[in-house]
Amino acid sequence: YLLCASGDFVKVYSVTTEETLRLMGGHADLVTGIQLNPQNHMQLYSSSLDGSIKLWDFMDGIPIKTFTVGCKLLALYTLASAEDSVFAVIPKKGERDTFQLVSVKLTKGAGQDLEAKELSVVLDGVDESPKHIAFGREGEYVVSVKEVTLQVYFFKRKLLNRFSLRAAKTKGGDNQFSCVTCHPTEDCIATGHADGKIRLWRNFHHRKEYTFSTLHWHHDVVMDLAFSVEGTRLLSGGVESVLVQWHNESTCQKDFLPRLGSPIEYISMSSDGALCCTLHTDNRITIINSNLRFSRSIQGLIKSRDVKTGLVVDPRTKALVLNGEPGHLQFYCLQSDQQLFSLDIVQRQYIHQAGLKQSDLVKVAFSAQGTWLATVEEREEVTDPELELKLWFYNEETQSFKLNTRINAPHDNHITDMCFRDMDELEDDSLILVTTGRDCVFKVWVMVEDTDPEAQQSVSWSCDFVGSYHNYQATNCCFSEDGSLLAVSFEETVTVWDSVTWDLKCTFCHPPGNIRNICFGRLTCSKYLIGATDFGFLCCWNLLTCALEWSAHLNIVVLQPDPLSEHIAAVSWLSKESSLFVFKPNEPRPIYIQRNLCKEKILLAAFVPRDEPETTGTEKYLWLRRSQLFFLTDTQELLTLSTKSLEERLTPSSKQLAVEESLPVTPFSLLLGKHRRQQSQEDIDLGKLVVHNKNEQASPAVKELLHTPAHVLPSASFLCPIFINSLLISKEDKSAEEVADEVEMESEKTEDDSDEERDVTEMEQEDASPMELLGEMTCKLSKSQEKELRKIRKMDYSWISAF
């Protein structure tokens, strides 16, 4: 297994299949450290910024204990010699940006939630990074590095030694510490530095007689170091994307594993020494054999420098598509939390050099069925950008996109937006691509037959129409649901065009401020056009009356329509917090509001269709039945809204014994209360009363019996009386025959009433005016009405409790 901290979760991966086996959640904030329990390697400790330490059984994904420390935990360490304690880095009280290494005594108790308030300070003035602290051979000492100072604290002798290097940068050298690790069997400390050097410290028991040797291959900062289990090999990694293996602490004897794709941030060794893994800056884990050969790769969502393409959904795979590696498009599967594949768009070697202007991917659009893909790449030039528009066709045989048309300089300035017309793609003339640019025009691209005999494809793309409006810059474009109208925003004005004749139909404007986002309503709200301005106004125009329907003053930064419903999600950024508003264009009042959605600024959003509509019990989340909403923040975090609680999404295996709804009806399913008898229409017509048996409801005793793990269940002799009593019928309940007999007897008595009493009752009801019936409730009851009340009092209504 491979254990990894991911956000506020801990993931368990299979090393052989790369699959995510378990997702362990329970922390309320970022998980900052995970360590195996030295006393039981089937258990795991995790620390978080929420101030708690959790002990997990990661084989079943079950939390065993939760220890509340009460302060932020920035790193976590365990020692085999410290059975009841763990070590953590916490902020120092009363001082800003100052941290200390403390020993946390884990309280022993019977409960699951315990407090661990007993802290003892081991080192002061440490760095908050987990890579800046390491424990030595058999836990005899702990090492801490910060800036140019190295501290070694010996536990038994209670001795602290400090060693400092020159802070001044001389001859291109930089002695700043970047990481530290300790030899597993010898008294040796390895430190990495900002200038790419590795120092091996020895004889550090003495303050003046210490020695160190230097290894140097990296040209930039050493990101992490790790010794092998035996200590014969040292692994190092950095920005070169190369894993270096040093033998016997010698500069001459070293091996390399190059071209790992991105800079190495962390290195970890398996407990048996057979595997090592590297964590990269592009959110990827690489599993490597002990002979320095590539084995597996687990790719998550790649963190790009700037997501210029936006969040786009692939209609074929329902994957999230956005910028990946430089010049690449990544297809990210939301269900498996892994990358499906990466498509090389720019098809040029990316050179990692600061200040070098290189081509990058800036715009992406899919056709309705996902058979066509349009991409725009540009070189980062301010005055005269190099633009290239590419059209890709999906090949069913190769199951990949193939380049169809390459258009150089499609616009004279930056392309701001593009979209396909969502219509039936079986007809070639219905497929249209529109691009807008800062050159004050929008262009319409259509498919034409390729007359070149040497061409490998039968169709290609060419420009069919060029439109403009008062020489304003075109900023956004979108088609209506039926494809008959095209909306293009030109600075402060929204123009609506006929997509057949390309005639200008109408214009809308809501000054001040330029139009930031536009979208059409869908389904029953298709007659509305929504726009957001950079001055904070959200506007809704009626296309039939060509008038403003309503407007709201919100600083909307994201406007995203749901492709499967009438709902539109709008994200605002006010007072340094992001808020979500979900509304229908025909109703100015939002149907859902989520204030303070997150502290980060949300830049992008996307609705991803679900495979099957989700059943939600509350009306609050009905708008999420058919689609799921995802957000991307300015810190490259991908967020989503869930209709289920954390416990429902992360059901541990001990609670997975419940019978599924899809199983056939059996006595066992009746016992669990999963099947409830329905009252037949025939019984309703005959007026018979059906009493539901209480045994059909889920009994708490039965639930406890089936959900409690077998190894903690009491004896069968103790459980048997409880189980039998839960099946017995209470004496208060009457059978269905008894209730029916009482109803028949009461009905016979009512037939003995005289006709005179009935006549008097009817006259009194006819004389009573509507005002008296609604207002005065003190009228005298007749004898027949009093008899009816007596019968009602005598009847047994305990059967209603079964409903």
PDB file of C-alpha atoms in Angstrom, residues 36-41 77-87 135-136 138-140:
ATOM      1  CA  LEU A  36       2.924   4.533  10.595  1.00  0.00           C
ATOM      2  CA  ASN A  37       2.408   3.416  14.175  1.00  0.00           C
ATOM      3  CA  PRO A  38       5.799   1.930  15.211  1.00  0.00           C
ATOM      4  CA  GLN A  39       4.017  -0.530  17.519  1.00  0.00           C
ATOM      5  CA  ASN A  40       1.523  -1.701  14.877  1.00  0.00           C
ATOM      6  CA  HIS A  41       2.319  -1.268  11.181  1.00  0.00           C
ATOM      7  CA  TYR A  77       6.976  12.297  13.660  1.00  0.00           C
ATOM      8  CA  THR A  78       6.954   8.944  15.478  1.00  0.00           C
ATOM      9  CA  LEU A  79       9.656   6.931  17.254  1.00  0.00           C
ATOM     10  CA  ALA A  80       9.687   3.241  18.148  1.00  0.00           C
ATOM     11  CA  SER A  81      11.262   4.066  21.509  1.00  0.00           C
ATOM     12  CA  ALA A  82       8.446   6.480  22.435  1.00  0.00           C
ATOM     13  CA  GLU A  83       5.446   4.175  22.787  1.00  0.00           C
ATOM     14  CA  ASP A  84       2.883   6.614  24.203  1.00  0.00           C
ATOM     15  CA  SER A  85       4.136   9.786  22.515  1.00  0.00           C
ATOM     16  CA  VAL A  86       4.459  11.392  19.110  1.00  0.00           C
ATOM     17  CA  PHE A  87       6.358  14.510  18.054  1.00  0.00           C
ATOM     18  CA  PHE A 135      15.404  11.835  13.974  1.00  0.00           C
ATOM     19  CA  GLY A 136      18.721  10.012  14.249  1.00  0.00           C
ATOM     20  CA  GLU A 138      17.278   4.583  17.044  1.00  0.00           C
ATOM     21  CA  GLY A 139      15.844   7.927  18.107  1.00  0.00           C
ATOM     22  CA  GLU A 140      18.890   8.926  20.139  1.00  0.00           C
TER      23      GLU A 140
END
